PDB file of C-alpha atoms in Angstrom:
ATOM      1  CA  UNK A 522       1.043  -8.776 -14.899  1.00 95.00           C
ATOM      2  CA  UNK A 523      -1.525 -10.377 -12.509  1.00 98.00           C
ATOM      3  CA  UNK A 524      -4.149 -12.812 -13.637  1.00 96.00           C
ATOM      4  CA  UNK A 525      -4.576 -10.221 -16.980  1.00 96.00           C
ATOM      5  CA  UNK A 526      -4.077  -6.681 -15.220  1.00 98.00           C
ATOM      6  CA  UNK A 527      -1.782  -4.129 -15.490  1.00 98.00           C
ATOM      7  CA  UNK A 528       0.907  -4.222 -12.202  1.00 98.00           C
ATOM      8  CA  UNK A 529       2.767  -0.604 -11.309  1.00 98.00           C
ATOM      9  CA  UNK A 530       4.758   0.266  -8.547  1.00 98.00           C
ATOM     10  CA  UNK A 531       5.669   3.453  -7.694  1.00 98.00           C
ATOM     11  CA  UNK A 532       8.807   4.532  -5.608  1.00 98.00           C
ATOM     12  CA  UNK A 533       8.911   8.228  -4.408  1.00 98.00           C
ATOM     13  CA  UNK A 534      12.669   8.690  -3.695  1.00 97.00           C
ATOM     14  CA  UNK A 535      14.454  11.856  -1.831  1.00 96.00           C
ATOM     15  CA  UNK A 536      17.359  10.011  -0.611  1.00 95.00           C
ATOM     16  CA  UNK A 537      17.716   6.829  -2.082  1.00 96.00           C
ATOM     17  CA  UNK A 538      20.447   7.545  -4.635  1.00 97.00           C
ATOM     18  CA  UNK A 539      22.372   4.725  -3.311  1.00 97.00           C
ATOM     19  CA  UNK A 540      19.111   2.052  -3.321  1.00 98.00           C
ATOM     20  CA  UNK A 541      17.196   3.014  -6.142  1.00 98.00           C
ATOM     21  CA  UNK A 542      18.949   1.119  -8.908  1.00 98.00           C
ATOM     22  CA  UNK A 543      19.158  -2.285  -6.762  1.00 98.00           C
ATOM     23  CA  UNK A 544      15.484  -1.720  -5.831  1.00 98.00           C
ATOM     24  CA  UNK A 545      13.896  -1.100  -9.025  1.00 98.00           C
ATOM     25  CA  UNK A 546      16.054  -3.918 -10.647  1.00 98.00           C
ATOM     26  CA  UNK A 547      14.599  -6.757  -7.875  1.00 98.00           C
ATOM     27  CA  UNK A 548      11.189  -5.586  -8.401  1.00 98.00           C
ATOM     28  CA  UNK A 549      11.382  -5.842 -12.330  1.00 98.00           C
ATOM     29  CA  UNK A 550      12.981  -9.668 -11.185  1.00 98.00           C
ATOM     30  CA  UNK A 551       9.563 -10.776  -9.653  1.00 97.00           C
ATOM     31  CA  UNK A 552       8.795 -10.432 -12.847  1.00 97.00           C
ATOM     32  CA  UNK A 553       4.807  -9.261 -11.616  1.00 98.00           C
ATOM     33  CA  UNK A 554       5.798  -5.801 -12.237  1.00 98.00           C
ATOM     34  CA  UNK A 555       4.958  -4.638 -15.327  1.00 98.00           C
ATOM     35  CA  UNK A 556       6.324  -0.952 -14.367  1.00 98.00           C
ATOM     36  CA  UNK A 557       8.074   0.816 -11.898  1.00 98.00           C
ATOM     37  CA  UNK A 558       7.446   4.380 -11.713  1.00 98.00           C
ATOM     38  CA  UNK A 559       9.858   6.391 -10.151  1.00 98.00           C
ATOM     39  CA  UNK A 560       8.899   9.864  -8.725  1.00 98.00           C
ATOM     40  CA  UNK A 561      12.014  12.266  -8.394  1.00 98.00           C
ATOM     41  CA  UNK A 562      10.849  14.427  -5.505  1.00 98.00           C
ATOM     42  CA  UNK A 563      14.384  16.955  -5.664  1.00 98.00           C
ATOM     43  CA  UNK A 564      16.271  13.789  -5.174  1.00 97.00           C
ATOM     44  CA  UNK A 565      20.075  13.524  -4.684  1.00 96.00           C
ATOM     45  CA  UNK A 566      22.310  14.345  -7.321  1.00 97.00           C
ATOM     46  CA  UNK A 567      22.948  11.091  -9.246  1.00 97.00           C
ATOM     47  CA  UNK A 568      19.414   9.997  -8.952  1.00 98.00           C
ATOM     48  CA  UNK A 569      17.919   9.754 -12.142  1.00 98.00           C
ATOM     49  CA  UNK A 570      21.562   8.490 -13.749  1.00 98.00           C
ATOM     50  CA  UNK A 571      21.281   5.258 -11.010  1.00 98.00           C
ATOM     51  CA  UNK A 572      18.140   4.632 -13.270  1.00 98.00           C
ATOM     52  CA  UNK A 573      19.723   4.225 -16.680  1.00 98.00           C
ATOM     53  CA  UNK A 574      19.135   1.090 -18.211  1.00 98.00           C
ATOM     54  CA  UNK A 575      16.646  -0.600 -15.739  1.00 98.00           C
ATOM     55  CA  UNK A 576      13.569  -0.017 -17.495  1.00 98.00           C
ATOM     56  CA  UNK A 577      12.191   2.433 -14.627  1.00 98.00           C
ATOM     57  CA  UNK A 578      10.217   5.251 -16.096  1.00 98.00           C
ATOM     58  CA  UNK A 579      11.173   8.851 -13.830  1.00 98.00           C
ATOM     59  CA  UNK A 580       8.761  11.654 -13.051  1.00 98.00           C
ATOM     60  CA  UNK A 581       9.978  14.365 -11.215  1.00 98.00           C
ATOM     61  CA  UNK A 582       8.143  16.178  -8.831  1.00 98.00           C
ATOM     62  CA  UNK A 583       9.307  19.393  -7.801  1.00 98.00           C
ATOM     63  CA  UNK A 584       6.765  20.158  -4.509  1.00 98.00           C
ATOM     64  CA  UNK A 585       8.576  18.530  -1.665  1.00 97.00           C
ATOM     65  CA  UNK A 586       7.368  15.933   0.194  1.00 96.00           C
ATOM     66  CA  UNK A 587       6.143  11.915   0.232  1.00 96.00           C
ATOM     67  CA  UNK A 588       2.327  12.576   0.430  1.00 97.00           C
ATOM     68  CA  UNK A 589       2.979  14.816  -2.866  1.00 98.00           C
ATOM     69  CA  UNK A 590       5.127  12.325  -4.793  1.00 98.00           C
ATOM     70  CA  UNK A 591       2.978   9.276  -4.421  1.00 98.00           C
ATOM     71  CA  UNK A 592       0.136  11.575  -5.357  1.00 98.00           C
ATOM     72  CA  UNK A 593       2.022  12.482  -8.498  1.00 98.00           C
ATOM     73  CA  UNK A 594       2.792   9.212  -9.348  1.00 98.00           C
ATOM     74  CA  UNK A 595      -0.554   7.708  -8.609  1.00 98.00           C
ATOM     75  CA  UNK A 596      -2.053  10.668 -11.417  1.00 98.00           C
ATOM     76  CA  UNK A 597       0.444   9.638 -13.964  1.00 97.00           C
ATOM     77  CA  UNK A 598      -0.177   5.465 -13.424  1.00 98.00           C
ATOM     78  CA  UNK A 599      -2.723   3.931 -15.790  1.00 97.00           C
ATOM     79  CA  UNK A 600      -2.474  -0.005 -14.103  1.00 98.00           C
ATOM     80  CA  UNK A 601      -4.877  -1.563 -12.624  1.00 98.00           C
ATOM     81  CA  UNK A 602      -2.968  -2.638  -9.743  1.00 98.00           C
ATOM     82  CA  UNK A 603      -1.191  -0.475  -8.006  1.00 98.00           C
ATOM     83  CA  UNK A 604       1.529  -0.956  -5.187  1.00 98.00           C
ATOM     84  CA  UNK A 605       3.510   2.008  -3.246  1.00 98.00           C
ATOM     85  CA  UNK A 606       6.586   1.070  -1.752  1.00 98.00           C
ATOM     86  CA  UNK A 607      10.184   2.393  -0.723  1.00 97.00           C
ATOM     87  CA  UNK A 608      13.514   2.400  -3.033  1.00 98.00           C
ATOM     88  CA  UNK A 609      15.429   2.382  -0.090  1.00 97.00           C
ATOM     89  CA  UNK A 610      16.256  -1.827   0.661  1.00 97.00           C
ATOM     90  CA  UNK A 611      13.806  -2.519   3.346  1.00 98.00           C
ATOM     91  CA  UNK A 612      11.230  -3.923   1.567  1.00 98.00           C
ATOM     92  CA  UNK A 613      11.594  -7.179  -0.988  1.00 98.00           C
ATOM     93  CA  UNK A 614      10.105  -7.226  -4.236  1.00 98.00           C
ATOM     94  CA  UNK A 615       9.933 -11.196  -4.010  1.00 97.00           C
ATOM     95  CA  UNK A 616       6.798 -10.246  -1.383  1.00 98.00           C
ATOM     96  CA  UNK A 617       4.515  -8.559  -4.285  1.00 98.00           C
ATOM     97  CA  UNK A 618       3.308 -12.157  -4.784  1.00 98.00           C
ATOM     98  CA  UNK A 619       1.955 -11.869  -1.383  1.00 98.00           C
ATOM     99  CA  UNK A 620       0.213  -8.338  -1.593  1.00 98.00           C
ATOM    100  CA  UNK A 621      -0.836  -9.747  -5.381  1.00 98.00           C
ATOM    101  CA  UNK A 622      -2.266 -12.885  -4.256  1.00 98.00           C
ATOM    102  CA  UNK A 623      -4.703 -11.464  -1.205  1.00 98.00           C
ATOM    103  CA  UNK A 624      -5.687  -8.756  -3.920  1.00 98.00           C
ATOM    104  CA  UNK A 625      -8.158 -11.250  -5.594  1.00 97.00           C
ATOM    105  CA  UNK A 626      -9.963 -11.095  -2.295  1.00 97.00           C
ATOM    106  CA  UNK A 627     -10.303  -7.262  -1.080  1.00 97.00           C
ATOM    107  CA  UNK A 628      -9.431  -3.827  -3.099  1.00 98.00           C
ATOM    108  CA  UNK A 629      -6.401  -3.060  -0.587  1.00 98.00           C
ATOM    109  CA  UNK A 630      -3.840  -4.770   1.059  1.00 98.00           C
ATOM    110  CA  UNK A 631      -1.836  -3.253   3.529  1.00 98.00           C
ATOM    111  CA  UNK A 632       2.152  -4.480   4.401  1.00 98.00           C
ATOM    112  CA  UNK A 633       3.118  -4.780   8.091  1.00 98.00           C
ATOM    113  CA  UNK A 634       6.551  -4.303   9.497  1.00 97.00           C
ATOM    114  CA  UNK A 635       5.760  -5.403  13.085  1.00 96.00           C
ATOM    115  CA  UNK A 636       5.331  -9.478  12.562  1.00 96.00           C
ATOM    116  CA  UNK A 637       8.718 -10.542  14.751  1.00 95.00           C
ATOM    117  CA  UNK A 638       9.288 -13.101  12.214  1.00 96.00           C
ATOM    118  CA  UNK A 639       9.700 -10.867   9.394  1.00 98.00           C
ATOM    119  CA  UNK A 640      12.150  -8.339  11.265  1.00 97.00           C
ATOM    120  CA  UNK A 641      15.894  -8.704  10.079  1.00 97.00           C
ATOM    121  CA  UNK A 642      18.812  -8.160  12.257  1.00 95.00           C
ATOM    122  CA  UNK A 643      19.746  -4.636  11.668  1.00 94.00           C
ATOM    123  CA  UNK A 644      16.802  -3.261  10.511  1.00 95.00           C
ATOM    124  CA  UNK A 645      15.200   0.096  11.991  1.00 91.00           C
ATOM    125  CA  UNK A 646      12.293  -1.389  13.970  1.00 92.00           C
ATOM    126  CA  UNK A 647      13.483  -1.166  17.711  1.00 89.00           C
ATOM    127  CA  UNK A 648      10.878  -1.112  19.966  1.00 90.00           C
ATOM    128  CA  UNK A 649      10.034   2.393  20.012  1.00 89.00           C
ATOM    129  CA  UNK A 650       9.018   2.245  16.480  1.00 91.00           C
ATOM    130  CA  UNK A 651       7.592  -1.664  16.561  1.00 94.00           C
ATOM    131  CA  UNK A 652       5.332  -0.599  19.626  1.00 94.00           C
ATOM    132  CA  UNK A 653       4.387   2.461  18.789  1.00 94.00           C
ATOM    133  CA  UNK A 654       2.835   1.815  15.222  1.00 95.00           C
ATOM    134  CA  UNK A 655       1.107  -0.891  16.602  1.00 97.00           C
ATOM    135  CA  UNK A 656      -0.188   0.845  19.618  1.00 96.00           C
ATOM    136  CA  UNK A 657      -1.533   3.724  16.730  1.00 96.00           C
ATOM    137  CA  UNK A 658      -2.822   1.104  14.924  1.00 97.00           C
ATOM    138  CA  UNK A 659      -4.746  -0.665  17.691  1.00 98.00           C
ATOM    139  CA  UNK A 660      -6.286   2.992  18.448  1.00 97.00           C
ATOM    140  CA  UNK A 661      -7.656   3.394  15.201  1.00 98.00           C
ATOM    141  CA  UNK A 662      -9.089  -0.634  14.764  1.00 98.00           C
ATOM    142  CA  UNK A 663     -10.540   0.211  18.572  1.00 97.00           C
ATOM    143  CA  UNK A 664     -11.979   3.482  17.617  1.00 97.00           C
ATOM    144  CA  UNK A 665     -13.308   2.095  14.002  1.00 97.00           C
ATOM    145  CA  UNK A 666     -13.604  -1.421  14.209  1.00 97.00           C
ATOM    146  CA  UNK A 667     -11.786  -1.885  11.609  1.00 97.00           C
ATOM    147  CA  UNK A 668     -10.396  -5.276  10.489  1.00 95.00           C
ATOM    148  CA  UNK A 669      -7.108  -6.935  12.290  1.00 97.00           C
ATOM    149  CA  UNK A 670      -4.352  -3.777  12.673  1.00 98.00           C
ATOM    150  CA  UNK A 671      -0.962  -4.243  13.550  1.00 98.00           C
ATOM    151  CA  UNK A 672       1.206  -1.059  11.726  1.00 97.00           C
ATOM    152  CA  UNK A 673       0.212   1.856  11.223  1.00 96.00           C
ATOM    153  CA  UNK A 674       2.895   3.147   9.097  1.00 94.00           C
ATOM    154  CA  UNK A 675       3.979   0.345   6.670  1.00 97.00           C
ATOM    155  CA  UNK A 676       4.673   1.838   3.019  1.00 97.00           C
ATOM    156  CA  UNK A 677       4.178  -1.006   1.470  1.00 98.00           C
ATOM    157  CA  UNK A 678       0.922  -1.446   0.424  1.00 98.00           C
ATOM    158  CA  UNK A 679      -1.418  -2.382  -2.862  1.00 98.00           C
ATOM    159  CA  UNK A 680      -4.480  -0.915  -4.411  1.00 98.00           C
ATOM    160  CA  UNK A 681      -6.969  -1.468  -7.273  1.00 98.00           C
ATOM    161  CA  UNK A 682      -7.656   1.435  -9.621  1.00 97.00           C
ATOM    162  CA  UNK A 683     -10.987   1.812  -8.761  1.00 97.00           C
ATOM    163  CA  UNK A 684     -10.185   2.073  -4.760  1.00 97.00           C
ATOM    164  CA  UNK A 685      -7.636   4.378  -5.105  1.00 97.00           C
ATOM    165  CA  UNK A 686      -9.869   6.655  -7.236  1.00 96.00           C
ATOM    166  CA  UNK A 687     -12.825   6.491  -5.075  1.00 96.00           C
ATOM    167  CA  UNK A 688     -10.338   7.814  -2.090  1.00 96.00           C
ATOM    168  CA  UNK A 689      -7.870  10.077  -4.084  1.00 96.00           C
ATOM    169  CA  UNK A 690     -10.192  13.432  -3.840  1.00 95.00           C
ATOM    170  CA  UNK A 691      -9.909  13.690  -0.560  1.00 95.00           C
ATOM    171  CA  UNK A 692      -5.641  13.213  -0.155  1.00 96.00           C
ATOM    172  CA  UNK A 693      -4.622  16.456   0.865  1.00 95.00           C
ATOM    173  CA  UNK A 694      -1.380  15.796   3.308  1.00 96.00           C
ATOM    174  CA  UNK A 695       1.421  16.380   1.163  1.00 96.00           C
ATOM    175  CA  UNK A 696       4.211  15.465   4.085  1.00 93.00           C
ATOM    176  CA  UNK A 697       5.037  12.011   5.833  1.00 90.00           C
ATOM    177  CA  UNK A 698       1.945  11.482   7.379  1.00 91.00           C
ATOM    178  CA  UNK A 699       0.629  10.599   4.126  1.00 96.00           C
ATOM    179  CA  UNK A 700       0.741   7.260   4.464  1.00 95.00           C
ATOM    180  CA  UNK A 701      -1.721   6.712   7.545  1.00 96.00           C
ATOM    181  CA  UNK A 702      -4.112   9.437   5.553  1.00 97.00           C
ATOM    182  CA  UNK A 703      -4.197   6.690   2.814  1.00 97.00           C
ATOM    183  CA  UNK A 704      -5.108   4.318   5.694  1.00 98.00           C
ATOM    184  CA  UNK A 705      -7.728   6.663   7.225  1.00 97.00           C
ATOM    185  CA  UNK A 706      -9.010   7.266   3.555  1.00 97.00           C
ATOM    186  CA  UNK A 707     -10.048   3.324   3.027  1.00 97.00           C
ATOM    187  CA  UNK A 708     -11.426   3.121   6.751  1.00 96.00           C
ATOM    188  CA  UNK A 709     -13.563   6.552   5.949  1.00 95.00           C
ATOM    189  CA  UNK A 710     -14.436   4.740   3.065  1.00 96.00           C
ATOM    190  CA  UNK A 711     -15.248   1.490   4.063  1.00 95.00           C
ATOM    191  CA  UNK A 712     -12.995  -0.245   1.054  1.00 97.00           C
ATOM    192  CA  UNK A 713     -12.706  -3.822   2.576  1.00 97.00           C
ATOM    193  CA  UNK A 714      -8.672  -4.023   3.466  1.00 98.00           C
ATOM    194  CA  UNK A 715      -6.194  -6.736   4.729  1.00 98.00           C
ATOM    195  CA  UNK A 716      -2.826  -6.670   6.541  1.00 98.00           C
ATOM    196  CA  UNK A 717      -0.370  -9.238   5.911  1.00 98.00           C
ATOM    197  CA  UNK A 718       3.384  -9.338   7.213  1.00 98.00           C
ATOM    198  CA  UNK A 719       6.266  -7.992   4.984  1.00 98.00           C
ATOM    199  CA  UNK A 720       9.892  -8.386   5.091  1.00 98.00           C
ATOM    200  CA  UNK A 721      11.694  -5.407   6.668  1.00 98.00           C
ATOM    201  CA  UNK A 722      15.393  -5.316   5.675  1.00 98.00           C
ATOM    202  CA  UNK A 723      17.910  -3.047   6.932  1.00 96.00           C
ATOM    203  CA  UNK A 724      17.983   0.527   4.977  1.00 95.00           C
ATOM    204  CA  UNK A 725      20.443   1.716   2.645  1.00 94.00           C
ATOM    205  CA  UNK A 726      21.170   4.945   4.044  1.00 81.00           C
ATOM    206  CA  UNK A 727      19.715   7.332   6.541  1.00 76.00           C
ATOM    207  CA  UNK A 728      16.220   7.904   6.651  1.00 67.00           C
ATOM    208  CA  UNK A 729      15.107  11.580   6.402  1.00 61.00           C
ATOM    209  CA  UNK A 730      12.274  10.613   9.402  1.00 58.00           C
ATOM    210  CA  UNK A 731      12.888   7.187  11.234  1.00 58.00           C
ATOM    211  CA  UNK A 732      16.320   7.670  11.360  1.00 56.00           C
ATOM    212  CA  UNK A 733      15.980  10.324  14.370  1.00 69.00           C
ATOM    213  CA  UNK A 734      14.041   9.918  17.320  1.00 73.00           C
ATOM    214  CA  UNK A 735      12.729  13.154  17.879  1.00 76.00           C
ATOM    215  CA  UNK A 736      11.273  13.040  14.389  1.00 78.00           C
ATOM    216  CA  UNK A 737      10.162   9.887  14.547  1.00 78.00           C
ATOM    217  CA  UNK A 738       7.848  10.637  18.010  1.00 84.00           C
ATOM    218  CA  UNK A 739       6.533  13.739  15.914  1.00 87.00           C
ATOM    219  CA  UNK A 740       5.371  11.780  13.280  1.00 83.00           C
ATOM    220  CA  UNK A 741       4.420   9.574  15.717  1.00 87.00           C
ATOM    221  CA  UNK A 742       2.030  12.395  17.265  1.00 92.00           C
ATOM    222  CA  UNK A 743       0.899  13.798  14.033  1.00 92.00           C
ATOM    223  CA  UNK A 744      -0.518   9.949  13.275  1.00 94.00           C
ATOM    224  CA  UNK A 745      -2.216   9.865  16.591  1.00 95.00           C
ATOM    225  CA  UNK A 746      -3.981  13.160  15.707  1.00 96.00           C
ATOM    226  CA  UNK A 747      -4.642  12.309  12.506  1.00 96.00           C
ATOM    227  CA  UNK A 748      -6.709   9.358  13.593  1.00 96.00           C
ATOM    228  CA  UNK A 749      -8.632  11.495  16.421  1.00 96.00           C
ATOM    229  CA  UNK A 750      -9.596  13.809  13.844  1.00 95.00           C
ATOM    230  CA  UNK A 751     -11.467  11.850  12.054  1.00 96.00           C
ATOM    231  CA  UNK A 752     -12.708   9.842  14.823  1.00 94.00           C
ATOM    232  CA  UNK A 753     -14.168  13.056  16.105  1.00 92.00           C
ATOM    233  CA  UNK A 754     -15.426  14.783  12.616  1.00 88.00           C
ATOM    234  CA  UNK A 755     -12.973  17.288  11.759  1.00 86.00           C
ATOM    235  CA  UNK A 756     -11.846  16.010   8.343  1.00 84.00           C
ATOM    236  CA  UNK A 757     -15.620  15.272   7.852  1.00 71.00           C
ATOM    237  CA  UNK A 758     -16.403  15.320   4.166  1.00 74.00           C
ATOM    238  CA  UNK A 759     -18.976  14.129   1.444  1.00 82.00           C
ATOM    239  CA  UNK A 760     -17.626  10.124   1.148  1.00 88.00           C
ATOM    240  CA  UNK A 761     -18.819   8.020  -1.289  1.00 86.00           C
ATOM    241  CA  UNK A 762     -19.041   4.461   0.332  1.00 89.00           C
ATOM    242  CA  UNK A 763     -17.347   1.033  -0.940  1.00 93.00           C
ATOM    243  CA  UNK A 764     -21.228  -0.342  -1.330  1.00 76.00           C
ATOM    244  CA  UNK A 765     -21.950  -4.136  -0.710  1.00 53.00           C
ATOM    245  CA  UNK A 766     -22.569  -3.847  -4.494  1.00 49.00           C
ATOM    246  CA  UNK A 767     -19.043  -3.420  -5.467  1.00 61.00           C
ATOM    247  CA  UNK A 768     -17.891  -6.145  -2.712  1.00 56.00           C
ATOM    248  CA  UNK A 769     -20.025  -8.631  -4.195  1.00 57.00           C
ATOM    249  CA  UNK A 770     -18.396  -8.177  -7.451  1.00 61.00           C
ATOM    250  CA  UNK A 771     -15.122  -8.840  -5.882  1.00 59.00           C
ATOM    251  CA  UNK A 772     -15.855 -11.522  -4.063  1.00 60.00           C
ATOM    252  CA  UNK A 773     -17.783 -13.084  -7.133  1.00 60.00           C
ATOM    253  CA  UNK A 774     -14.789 -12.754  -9.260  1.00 63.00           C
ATOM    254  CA  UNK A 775     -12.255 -14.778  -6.468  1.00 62.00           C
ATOM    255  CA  UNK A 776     -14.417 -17.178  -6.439  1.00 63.00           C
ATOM    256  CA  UNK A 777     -14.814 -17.666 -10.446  1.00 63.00           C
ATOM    257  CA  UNK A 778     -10.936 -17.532 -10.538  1.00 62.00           C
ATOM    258  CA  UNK A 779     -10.801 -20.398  -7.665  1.00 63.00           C
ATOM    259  CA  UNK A 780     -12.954 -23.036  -9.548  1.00 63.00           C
ATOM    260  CA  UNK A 781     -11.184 -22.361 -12.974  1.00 62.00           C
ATOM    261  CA  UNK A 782      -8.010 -22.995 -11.089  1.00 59.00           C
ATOM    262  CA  UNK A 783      -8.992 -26.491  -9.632  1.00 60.00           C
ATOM    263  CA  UNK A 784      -9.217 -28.556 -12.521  1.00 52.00           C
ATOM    264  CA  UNK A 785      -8.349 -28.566 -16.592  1.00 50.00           C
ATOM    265  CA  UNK A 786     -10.629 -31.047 -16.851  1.00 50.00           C
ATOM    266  CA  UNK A 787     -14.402 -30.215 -16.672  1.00 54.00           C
ATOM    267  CA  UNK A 788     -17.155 -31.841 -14.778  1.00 54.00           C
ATOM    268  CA  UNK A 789     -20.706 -31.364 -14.972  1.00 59.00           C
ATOM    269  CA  UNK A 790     -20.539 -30.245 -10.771  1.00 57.00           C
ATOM    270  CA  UNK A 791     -18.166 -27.591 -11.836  1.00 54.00           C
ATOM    271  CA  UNK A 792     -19.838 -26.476 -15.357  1.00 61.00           C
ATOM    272  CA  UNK A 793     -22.723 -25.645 -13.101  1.00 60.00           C
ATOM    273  CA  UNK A 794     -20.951 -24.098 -10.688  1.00 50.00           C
ATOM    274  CA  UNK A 795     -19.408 -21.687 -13.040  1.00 52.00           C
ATOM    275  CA  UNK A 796     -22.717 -21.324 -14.421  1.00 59.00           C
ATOM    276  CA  UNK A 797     -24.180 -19.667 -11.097  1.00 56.00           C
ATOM    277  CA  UNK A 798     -21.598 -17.691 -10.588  1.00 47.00           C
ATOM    278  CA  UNK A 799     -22.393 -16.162 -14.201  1.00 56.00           C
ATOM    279  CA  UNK A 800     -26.167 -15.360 -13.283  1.00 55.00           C
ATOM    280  CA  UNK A 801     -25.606 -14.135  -9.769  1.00 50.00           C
ATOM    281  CA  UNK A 802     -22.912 -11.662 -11.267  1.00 50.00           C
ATOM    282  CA  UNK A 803     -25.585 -10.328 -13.827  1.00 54.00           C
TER     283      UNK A 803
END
């Protein structure tokens, strides 16, 4: 739970039979998840018993691949705070206070994998993959002037309800590339986002994508397309824009939360504060 609402985080897992257990355990530690969602997506045998006993609740989805499972388990999530990650190790559950905390500010927050700082030793961010998300990236803040971009394929990511509903029409990639649609989705829609640096552990496993080279680069090249195509028009559709309306309202609320946090003890300053606050939101 965060500041009253409803936390979820879903995992879509293929190959994770040997993370999944120790994954959805640390999240539940935070203790800011109020559920983890699991979405069986033809997972390895042993899957869903690794999940006995740690309070995870399993969907199984039997059209293969990651854009399809996250869509499945964003239809079946009813919180109104919603984080996608990986079961696989690489990413800590200790960093949802992060995501949490910059999601009083904007309606997404997007992990990045590419902050030196954050990298451990082992993990699978040479500089083929380090470079080349945050060349992508760069491309697609150059070409939409987006806010600061640094990754363009971190997983690890958080959404309010209402943002993820406005955008979830128009997710149609079903494979890897998923993941930068969601990103393209927000930019088409002008949600205000913001991209702070995750931890990125080494995996438990082999991943199904990162883990070759060749695959990697074809993602890689599917991403850049991705972002040239809407760029240029051809995934043009009817968007409903994030209006200045709905920003407000944000905004308004962060800073009602700020001045109840700065003092039990009331002031007349601060009573009137809180007071304008009140009007300007009606």
């Amino acid at each position: 739970m965060w500041r009253g609402k409803k936390v979820a985080v879903i995992f879509p897992t293929y190959n994770e039979k040997d993370s999944i257990r120790a994954a959805t355990i640390e999240f539940f530690d935070s203790r800011l998840a109020d559920e983890v969602i699991v979405v069986n997506n033809n997972a390895a045998p042993g899957t869903s018993e690794e999940l006995v006993g740690t309070g995870a609740r399993e969907i199984v989805e039997t059209k293969q691949g990651y854009g399809h499972a996250l869509v499945r388990g964003i239809d079946e999530c009813d919180a109104e705070l919603i984080v996608l990650a990986e079961p696989d190790g690489t990413f800590c559950g200790h960093d949802l206070i992060k995501l949490l905390a910059y999601s009083d500010d904007v309606p997404v927050v997007f992990g990045t994998r590419t902050s030196r700082e954050f990298i451990w030793a082992g993990a699978n961010m040479g500089r083929f993959l380090r470079w080349g998300n945050w060349a992508v990236a760069k491309m697609t803040e150059l070409l939409f002037n987006t806010t600061i971009l640094t990754d363009m394929g971190c997983t690890y990511r958080l959404f309010h309800r209402d943002a993820l509903q406005l955008i979830r029409p128009h997710l149609t990639i079903g494979g890897s590339h998923f993941g930068p649609q969601l990103l393209m989705e927000v930019v088409s829609h002008k949600i205000p986002f913001v991209e702070i640096p995750v931890n990125y552990r080494t995996r438990v496993g082999e991943s199904s994508v990162t883990g070759d080279v060749w695959k990697a680069f074809r993602l890689g090249m599917r991403m850049i397309f991705l972002v040239l195509e809407y760029r240029f028009g051809l995934r043009s559709r009817t968007r409903t824009a994030w209006t200045e309306i709905d920003a407000t309202e944000h905004q308004l609320a962060a800073l009602s939360r700020s001045i109840s946090k700065q003092s039990s003890v009331t002031s007349p300053a601060a009573d009137r504060k809180k007071k304008d606050i009140e009007t300007l939101a009606r």
